[in-house]
Coordinates of C-alpha atoms and ligand atoms in Angstrom, one line a residue:
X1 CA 157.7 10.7 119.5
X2 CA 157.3 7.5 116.9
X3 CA 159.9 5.5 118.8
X4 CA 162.6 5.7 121.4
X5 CA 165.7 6.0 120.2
X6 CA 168.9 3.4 121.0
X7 CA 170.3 4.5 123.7
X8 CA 172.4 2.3 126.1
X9 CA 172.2 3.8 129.9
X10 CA 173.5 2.4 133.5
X11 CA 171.6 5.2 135.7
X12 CA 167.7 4.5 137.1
X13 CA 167.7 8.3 136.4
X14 CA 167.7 7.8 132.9
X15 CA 164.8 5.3 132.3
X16 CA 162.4 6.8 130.3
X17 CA 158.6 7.8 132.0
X18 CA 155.9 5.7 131.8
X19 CA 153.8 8.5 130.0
X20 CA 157.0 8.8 127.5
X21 CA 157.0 5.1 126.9
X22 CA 153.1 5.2 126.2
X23 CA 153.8 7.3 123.7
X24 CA 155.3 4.5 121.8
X25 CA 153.5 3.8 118.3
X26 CA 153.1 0.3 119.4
X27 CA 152.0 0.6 123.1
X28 CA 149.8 3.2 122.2
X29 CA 147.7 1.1 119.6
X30 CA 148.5 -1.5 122.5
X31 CA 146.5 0.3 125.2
X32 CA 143.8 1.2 122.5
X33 CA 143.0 -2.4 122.2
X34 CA 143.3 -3.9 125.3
X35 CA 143.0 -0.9 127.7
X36 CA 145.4 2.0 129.1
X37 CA 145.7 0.4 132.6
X38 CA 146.9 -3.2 131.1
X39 CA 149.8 -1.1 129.4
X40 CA 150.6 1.0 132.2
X41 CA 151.1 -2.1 134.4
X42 CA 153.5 -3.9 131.8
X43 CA 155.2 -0.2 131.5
X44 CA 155.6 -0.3 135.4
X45 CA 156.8 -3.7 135.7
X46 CA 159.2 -3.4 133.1
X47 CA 160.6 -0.6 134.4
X48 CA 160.9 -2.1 137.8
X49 CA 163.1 -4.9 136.4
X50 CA 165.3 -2.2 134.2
X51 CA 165.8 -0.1 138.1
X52 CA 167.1 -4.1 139.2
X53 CA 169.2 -4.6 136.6
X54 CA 170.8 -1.4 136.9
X55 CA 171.0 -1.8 140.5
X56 CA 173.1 -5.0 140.1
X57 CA 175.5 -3.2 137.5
X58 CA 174.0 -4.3 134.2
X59 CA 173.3 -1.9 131.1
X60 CA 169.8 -1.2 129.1
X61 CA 169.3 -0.3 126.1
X62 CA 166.3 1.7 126.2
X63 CA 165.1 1.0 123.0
X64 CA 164.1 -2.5 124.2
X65 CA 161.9 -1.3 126.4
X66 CA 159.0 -1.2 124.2
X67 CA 159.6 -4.9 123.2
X68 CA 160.0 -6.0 127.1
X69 CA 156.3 -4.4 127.2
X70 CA 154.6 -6.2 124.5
X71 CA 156.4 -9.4 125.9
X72 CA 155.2 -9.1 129.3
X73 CA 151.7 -8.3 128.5
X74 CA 151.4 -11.6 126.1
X75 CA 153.5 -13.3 128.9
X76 CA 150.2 -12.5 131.5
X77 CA 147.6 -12.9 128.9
X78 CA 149.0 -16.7 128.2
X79 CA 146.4 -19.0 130.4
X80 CA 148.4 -21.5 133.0
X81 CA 146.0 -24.5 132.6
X82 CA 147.4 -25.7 129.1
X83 CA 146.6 -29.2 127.0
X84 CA 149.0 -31.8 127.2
X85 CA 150.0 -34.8 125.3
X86 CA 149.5 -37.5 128.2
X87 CA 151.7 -40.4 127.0
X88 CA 152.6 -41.3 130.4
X89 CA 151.1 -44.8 130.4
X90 CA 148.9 -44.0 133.3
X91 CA 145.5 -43.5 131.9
X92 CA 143.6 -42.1 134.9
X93 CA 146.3 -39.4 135.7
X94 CA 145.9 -37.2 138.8
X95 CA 148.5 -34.8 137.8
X96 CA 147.8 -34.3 134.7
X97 CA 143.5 -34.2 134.8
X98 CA 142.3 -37.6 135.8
X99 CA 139.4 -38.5 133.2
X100 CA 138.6 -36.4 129.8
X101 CA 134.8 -36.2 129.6
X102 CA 132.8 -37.1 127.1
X103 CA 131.5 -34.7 124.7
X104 CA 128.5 -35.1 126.4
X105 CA 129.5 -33.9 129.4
X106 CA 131.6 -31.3 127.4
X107 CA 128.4 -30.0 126.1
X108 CA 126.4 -29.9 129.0
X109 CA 129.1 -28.1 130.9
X110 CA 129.2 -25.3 128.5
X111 CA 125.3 -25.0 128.3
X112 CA 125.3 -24.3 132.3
X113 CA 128.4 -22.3 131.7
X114 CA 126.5 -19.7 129.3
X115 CA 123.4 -19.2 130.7
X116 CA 120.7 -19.5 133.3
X117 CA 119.9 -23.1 134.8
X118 CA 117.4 -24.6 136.7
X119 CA 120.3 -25.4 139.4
X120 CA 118.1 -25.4 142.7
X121 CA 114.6 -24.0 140.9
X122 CA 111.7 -26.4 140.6
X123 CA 110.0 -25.7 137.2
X124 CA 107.3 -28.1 138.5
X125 CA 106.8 -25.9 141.3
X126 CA 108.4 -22.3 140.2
X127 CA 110.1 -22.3 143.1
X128 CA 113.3 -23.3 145.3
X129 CA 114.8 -27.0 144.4
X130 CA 117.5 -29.1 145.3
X131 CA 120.7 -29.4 143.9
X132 CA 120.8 -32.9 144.4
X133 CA 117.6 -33.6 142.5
X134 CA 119.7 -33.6 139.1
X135 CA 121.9 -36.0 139.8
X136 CA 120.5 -38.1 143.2
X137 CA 117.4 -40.3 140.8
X138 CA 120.4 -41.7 138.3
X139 CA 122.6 -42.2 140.6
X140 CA 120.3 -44.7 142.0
X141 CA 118.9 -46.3 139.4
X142 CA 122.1 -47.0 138.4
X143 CA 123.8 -48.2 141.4
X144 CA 120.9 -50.0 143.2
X145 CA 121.6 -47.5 146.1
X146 CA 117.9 -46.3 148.1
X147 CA 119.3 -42.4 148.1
X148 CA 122.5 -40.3 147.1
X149 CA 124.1 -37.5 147.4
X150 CA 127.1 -35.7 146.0
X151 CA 129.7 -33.5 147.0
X152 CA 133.4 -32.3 145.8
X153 CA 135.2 -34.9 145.5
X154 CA 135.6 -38.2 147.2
X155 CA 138.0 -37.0 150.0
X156 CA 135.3 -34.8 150.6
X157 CA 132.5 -37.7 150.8
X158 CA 134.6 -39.1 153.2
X159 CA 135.4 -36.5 155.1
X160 CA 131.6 -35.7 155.3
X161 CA 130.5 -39.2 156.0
X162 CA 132.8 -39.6 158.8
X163 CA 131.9 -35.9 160.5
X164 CA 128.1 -36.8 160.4
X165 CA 127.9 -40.2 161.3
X166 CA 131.0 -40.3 163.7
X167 CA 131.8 -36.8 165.4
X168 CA 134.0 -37.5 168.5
X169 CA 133.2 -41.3 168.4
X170 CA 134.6 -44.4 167.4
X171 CA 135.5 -45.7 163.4
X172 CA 137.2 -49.1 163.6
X173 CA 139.6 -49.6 160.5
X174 CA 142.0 -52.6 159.4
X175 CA 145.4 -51.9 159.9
X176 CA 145.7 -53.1 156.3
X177 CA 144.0 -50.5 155.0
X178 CA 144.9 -47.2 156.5
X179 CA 145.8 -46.0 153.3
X180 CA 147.4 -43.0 151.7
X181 CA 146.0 -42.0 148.3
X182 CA 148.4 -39.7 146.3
X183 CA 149.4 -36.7 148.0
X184 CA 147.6 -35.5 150.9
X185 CA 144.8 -38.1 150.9
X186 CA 146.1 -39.8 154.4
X187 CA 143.0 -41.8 155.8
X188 CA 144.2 -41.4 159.7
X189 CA 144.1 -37.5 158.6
X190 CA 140.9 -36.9 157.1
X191 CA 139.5 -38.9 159.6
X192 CA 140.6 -37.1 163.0
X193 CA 139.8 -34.1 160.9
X194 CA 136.0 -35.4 160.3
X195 CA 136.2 -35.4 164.1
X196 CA 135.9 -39.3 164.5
X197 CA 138.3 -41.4 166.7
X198 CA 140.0 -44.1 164.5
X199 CA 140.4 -47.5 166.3
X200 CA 143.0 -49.6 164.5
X201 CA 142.0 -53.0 164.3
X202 CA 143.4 -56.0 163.0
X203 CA 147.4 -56.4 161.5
X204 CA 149.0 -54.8 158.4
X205 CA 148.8 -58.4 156.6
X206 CA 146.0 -59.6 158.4
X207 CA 142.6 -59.4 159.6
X208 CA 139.8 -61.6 160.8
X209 CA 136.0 -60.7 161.8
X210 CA 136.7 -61.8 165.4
X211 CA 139.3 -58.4 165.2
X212 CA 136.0 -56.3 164.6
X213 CA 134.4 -58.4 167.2
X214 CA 136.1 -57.4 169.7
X215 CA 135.9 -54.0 169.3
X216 CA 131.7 -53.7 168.0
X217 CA 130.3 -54.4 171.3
X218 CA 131.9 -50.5 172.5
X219 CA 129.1 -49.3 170.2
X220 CA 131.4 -47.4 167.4
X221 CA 130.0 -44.6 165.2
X222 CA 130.3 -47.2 162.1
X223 CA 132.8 -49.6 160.7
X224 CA 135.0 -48.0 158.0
X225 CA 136.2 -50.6 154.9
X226 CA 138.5 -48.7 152.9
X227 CA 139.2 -49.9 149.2
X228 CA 143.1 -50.3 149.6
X229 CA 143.1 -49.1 145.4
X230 CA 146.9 -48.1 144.9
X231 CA 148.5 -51.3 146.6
X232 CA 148.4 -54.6 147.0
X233 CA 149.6 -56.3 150.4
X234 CA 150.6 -59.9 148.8
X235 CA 151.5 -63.2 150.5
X236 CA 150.3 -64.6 154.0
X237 CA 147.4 -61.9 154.0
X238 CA 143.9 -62.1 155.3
X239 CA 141.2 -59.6 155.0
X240 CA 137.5 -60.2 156.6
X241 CA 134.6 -60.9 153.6
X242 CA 132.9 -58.0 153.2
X243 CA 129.4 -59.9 153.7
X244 CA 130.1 -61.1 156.8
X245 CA 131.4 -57.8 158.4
X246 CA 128.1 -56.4 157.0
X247 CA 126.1 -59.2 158.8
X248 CA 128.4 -58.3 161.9
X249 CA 127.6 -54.7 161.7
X250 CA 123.4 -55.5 161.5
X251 CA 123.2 -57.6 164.3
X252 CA 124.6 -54.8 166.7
X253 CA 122.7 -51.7 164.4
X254 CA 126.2 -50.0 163.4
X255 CA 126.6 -48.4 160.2
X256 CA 128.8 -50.4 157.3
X257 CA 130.6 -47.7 154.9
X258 CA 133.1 -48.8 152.2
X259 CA 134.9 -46.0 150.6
X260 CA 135.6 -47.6 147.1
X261 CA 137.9 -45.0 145.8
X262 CA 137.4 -45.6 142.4
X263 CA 133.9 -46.7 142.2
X264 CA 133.0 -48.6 139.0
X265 CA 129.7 -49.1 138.3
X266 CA 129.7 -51.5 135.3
X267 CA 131.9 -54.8 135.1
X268 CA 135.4 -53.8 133.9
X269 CA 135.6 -57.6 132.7
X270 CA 133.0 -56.6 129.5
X271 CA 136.1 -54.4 128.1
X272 CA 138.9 -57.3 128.5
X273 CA 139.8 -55.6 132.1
X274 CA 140.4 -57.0 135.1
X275 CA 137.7 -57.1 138.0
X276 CA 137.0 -54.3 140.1
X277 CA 134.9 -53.7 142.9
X278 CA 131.4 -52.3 141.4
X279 CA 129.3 -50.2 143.7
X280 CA 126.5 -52.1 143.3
X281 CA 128.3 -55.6 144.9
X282 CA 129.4 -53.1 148.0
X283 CA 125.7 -52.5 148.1
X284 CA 124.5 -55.8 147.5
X285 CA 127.3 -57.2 150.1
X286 CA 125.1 -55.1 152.7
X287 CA 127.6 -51.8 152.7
X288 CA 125.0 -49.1 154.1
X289 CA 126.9 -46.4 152.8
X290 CA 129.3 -46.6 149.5
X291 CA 131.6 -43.5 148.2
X292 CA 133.8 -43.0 145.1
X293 CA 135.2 -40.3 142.8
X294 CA 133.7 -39.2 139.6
X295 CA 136.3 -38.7 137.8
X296 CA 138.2 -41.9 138.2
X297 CA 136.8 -45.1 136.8
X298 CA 133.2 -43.1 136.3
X299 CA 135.1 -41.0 133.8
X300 CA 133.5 -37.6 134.8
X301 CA 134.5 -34.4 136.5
X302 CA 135.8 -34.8 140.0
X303 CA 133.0 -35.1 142.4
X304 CA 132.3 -37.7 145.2
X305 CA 129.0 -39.5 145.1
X306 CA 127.4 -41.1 148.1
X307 CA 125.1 -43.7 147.5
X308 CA 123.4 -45.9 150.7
X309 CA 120.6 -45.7 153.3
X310 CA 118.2 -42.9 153.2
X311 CA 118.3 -42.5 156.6
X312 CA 121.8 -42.1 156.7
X313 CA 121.9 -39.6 153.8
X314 CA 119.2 -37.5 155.2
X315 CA 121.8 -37.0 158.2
X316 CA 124.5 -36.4 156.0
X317 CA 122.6 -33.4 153.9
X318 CA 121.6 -32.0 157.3
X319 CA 125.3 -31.5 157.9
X320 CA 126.2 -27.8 157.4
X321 CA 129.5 -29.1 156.1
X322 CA 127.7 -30.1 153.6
X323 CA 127.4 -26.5 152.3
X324 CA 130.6 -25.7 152.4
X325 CA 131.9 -29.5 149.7
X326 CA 129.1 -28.5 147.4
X327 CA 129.3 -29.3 143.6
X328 CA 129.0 -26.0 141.1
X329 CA 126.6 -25.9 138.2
X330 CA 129.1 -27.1 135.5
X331 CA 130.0 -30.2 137.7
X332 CA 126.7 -31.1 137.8
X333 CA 125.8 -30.7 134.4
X334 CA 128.8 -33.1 133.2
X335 CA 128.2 -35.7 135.7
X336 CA 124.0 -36.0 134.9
X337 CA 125.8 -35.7 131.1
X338 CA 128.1 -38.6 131.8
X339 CA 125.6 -40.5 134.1
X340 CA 123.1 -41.3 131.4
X341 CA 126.0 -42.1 129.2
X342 CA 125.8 -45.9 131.5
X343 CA 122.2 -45.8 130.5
X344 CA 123.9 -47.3 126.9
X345 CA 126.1 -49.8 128.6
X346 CA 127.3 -51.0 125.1
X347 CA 128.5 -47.9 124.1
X348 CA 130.4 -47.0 127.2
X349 CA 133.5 -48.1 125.5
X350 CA 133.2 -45.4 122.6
X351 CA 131.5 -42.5 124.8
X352 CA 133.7 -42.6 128.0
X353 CA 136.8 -41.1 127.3
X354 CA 138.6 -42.6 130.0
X355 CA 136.6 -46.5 128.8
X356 CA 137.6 -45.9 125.9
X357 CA 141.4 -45.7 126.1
X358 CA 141.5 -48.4 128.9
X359 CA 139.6 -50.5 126.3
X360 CA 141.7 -50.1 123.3
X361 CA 143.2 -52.9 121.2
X362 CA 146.3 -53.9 120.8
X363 CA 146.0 -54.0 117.5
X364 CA 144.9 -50.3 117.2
X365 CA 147.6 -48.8 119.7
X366 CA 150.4 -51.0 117.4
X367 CA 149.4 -49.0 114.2
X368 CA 149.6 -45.7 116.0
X369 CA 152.9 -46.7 117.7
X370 CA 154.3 -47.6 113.8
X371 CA 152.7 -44.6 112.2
X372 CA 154.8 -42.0 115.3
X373 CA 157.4 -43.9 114.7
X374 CA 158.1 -43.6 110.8
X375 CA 157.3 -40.0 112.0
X376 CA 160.4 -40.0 113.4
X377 CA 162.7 -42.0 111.5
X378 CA 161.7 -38.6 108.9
X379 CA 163.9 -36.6 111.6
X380 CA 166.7 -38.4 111.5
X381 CA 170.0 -38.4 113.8
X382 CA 172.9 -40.1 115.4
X383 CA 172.2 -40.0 119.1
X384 CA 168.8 -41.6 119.5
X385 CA 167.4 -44.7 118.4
X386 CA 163.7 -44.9 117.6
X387 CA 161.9 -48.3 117.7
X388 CA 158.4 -49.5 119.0
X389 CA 158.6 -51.7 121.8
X390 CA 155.9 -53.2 123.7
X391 CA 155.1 -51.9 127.1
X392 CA 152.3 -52.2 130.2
X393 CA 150.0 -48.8 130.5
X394 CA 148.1 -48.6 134.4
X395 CA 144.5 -47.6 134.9
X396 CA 145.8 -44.9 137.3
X397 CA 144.4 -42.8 140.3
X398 CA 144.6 -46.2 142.3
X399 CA 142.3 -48.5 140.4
X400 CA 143.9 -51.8 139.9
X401 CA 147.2 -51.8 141.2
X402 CA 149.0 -55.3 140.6
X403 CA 147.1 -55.2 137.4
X404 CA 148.6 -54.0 134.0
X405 CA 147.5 -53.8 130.5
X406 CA 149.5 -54.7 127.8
X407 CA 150.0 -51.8 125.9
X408 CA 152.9 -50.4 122.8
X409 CA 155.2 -47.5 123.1
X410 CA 157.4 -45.3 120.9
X411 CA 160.7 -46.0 122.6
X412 CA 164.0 -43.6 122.3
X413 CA 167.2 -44.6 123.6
X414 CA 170.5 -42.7 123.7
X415 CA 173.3 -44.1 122.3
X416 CA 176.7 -43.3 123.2
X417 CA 178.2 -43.4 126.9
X418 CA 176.1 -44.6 129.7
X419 CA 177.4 -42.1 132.4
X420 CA 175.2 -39.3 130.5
X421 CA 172.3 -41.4 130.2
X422 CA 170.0 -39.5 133.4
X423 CA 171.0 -36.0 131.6
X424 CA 170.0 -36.8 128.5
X425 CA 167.1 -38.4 128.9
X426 CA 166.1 -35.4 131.3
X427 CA 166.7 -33.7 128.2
X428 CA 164.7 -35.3 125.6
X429 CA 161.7 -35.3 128.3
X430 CA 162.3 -31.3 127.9
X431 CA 162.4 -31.4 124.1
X432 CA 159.1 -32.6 124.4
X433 CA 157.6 -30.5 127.5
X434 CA 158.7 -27.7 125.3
X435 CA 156.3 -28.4 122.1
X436 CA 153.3 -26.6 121.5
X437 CA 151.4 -28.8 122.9
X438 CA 153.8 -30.2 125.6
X439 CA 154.3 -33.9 125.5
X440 CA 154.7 -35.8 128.4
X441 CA 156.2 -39.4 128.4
X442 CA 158.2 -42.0 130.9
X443 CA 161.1 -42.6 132.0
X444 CA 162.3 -46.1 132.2
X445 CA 165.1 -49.2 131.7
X446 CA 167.3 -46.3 130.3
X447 CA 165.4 -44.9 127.7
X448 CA 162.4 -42.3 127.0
X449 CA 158.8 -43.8 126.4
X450 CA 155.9 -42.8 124.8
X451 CA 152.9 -45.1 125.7
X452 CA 150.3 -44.7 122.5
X453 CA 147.3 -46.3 124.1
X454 CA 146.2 -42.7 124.9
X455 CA 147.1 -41.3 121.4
X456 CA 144.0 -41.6 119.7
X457 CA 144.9 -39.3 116.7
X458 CA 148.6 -39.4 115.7
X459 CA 148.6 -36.7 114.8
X460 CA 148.0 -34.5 117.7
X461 CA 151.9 -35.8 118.1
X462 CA 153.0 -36.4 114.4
X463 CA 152.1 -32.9 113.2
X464 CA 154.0 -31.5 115.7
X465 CA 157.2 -32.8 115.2
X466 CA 158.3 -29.6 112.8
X467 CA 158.9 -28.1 116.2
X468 CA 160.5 -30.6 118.1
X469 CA 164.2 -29.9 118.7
X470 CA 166.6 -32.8 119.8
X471 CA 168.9 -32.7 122.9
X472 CA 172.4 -31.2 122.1
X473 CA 174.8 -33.9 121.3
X474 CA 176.4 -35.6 124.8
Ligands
LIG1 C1 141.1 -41.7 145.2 C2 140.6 -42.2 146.5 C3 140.2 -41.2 147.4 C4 140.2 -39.7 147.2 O1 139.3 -39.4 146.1 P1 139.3 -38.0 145.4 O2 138.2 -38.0 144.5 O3 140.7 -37.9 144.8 O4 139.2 -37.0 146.5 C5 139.7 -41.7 148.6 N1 139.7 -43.0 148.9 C6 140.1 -44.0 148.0 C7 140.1 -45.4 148.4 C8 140.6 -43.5 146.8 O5 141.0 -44.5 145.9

């Protein structure tokens, strides 16, 4: 049998077999190419939705069933992590990937990826190394810090910190900065998790040394300073000098640890950005142990560097937690990739992805933002009005709150009636989820916007456009 023949049935009794369907020209050179049991499973699953169909009254037509097949077994071979368009405004994205790496990093990644590496295998020695030795020498050289290590991500540093140095024993934290960092990331949560006893000090607006005063003389585990990156508490506000809680912490021998959150390690000011915290002035300040993310303001792969004492990380890598937050092979290899990127501090700007957008001119984001737009105005219609409008892009993942760079979007309004206005521009966002390569903008003041600082090449967007469908008409 070449091909099943058009026959509309309403009984499960009549489906064809599954060995009748594989005899199907096409499923047959189907299950040649990719395997007899990757057919079979698309025959079975198509088959089960035919018996539910029929089961809630609707008719088949069996000759579609081949076609179902081949659709299902694309449908499972498509991957689910796809490339977007991020045109959000938020550089730093958490949802959609935080930083691009470098093709540094890229290449490294894929090196580790293919083949053998010398993950924890001294070729000094021939014989078992550390992990940490890859990445634990930069990280200080660049940071200033006496010892490092690294582990999953910085919720995990954290967590890890607080289990070794502070299991079932006091952490004293401002009030002001008992944060919670996009979802999940609560700081009262990880900490009871780490097994450490938070003791709130201070006011939500304010806090003064004598707060930590008070409490330092019960002999806590450490003092926790938290980075407090995604908000700002404005107005009659007071939070205690980080040098002087430092000193505090020295004279009665307790641990200082700052989680930074973002964790900079080169001026921000150098690419016309606002100050943020570098780890090397938490260090400097007298912070004995520092964590941050990689894959924030570092512009790697998500890890979670700790930087500080040596006698502090030495505890920390004795933790058997510590097995269990460990970085894989390809993590490591783009972070030593992007780490002696900063060895070329001038070039950071051009090599680091997640630099280099944040650093963009004006002047270069307005010529994208005209060229998309004369895109455009080339698929013309009534409903929508295309302009460029200037606009403020955010760092993202926390870094720099109040702060916003001044940035230029492709801007499409509705025209027409204002009571449709939410619907329709639900439904342009769709139009452009629903490219090839799904675009994702912002919604905002009534209309749809596409921020170009993080449209390097137009057209990634432009040449795309053939497929882009406009919303119905309202
Ligand atoms: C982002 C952030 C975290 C969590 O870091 P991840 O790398 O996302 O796990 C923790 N603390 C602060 C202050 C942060 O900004």
């Amino acid at each position: 049998m070449s091909r099943v023949e058009t026959i509309s049935i309403s009984s499960p009794a009549d489906l064809p077999s599954v060995d009748r369907l594989l005899q199907d020209v096409r499923l047959a050179s189907l299950a040649d190419r990719l395997g007899r049991s990757c057919v079979v499973n698309g025959v079975r699953a198509v088959l089960d939705e035919g018996r539910a169909d029929l089961a809630a009254g609707r008719k088949l037509d069996i000759a579609e069933i081949p076609d179902s097949v081949v659709a299902h077994i694309a449908s499972m071979a498509e991957l689910s992590l796809r490339p977007v368009l991020n045109l959000t405004g938020t550089v730093i994205h958490t949802n959609l990937g935080r930083s691009s790496l470098s093709e540094a990093a890229i290449n490294a990644m894929t090196l580790a990826a293919r083949q053998p590496v010398n993950l924890e295998y001294s070729l000094e020695a021939g014989k078992r190394g550390d992990r940490d030795s890859h990445l634990e020498q930069r990280i200080c050289s660049l940071t200033g810090a006496e010892a490092a290590t690294v582990v999953n991500n910085n919720a995990a540093a954290v967590l890890l910190v607080l289990n070794t140095l502070a299991n079932r024993r006091n952490v004293p934290v401002s009030r002001g900065e008992l944060v919670e960092i996009g979802d999940s990331f609560r700081l009262p949560d990880i900490m009871r998790r780490a097994g450490a006893r938070l003791v709130e000090v201070g006011t939500t607006n304010r806090t003064h040394l004598a707060d930590f005063e008070a409490v330092i003389s019960e002999r806590p585990a450490a003092i926790l300073k938290v980075h407090t990156s995604n908000y700002a508490v404005a107005g009659f506000t007071k939070a205690v000098d980080e040098k002087e809680l430092a000193a505090l912490c020295r004279r009665h021998d307790v641990p200082f640890f700052i989680d930074l959150g973002s964790g900079t390690v080169v001026d921000l000011e150098q690419f016309g950005l606002p100050h943020e915290p570098t780890v090397q002035e938490a260090l400097a300040n007298g912070a004995d142990l520092v964590t941050f993310s990689g894959d924030k303001l570092l512009g790697g792969p998500q890890a979670g560097v700790i930087a500080g004492r040596p006698d502090l990380i030495a505890g920390i890598k004795k933790n058997p937690m510590r097995r269990a937050l460990r970085l894989d092979k390809m993590t490591i290899a783009a972070l030593d990739a992007t780490l002696a990127l900063y060895q070329h501090p001038e070039k950071l700007a051009e090599t680091v992805p997640s630099l280099r957008l944040l650093a963009r001119s004006l002047e270069n984001i307005q010529l994208t933002a005209e060229s998309v737009e004369r895109a455009f105005l080339g698929v013309p219609q009534d409903d929508w009005k295309v302009d460029v409008a200037d606009c403020f892009s955010q760092i993202g993942s926390g870094a720099l709150p109040t702060e916003s760079l001044p940035s230029v979007a492709v801007r499409l309004t509705p025209t027409g009636p204002r009571k449709v206005m939410g619907k329709r521009l639900a439904d342009i966002a769709a139009s452009f989820r629903n490219l090839p390569v799904p675009v994702i903008g912002r919604m905002e003041k009534r209309a749809f916007w596409l921020d170009m600082r993080t449209l390097e090449e137009p057209n990634q967007l432009v040449d795309q456009l053939d497929a882009f469908r406009w919303p119905g008409s309202p």
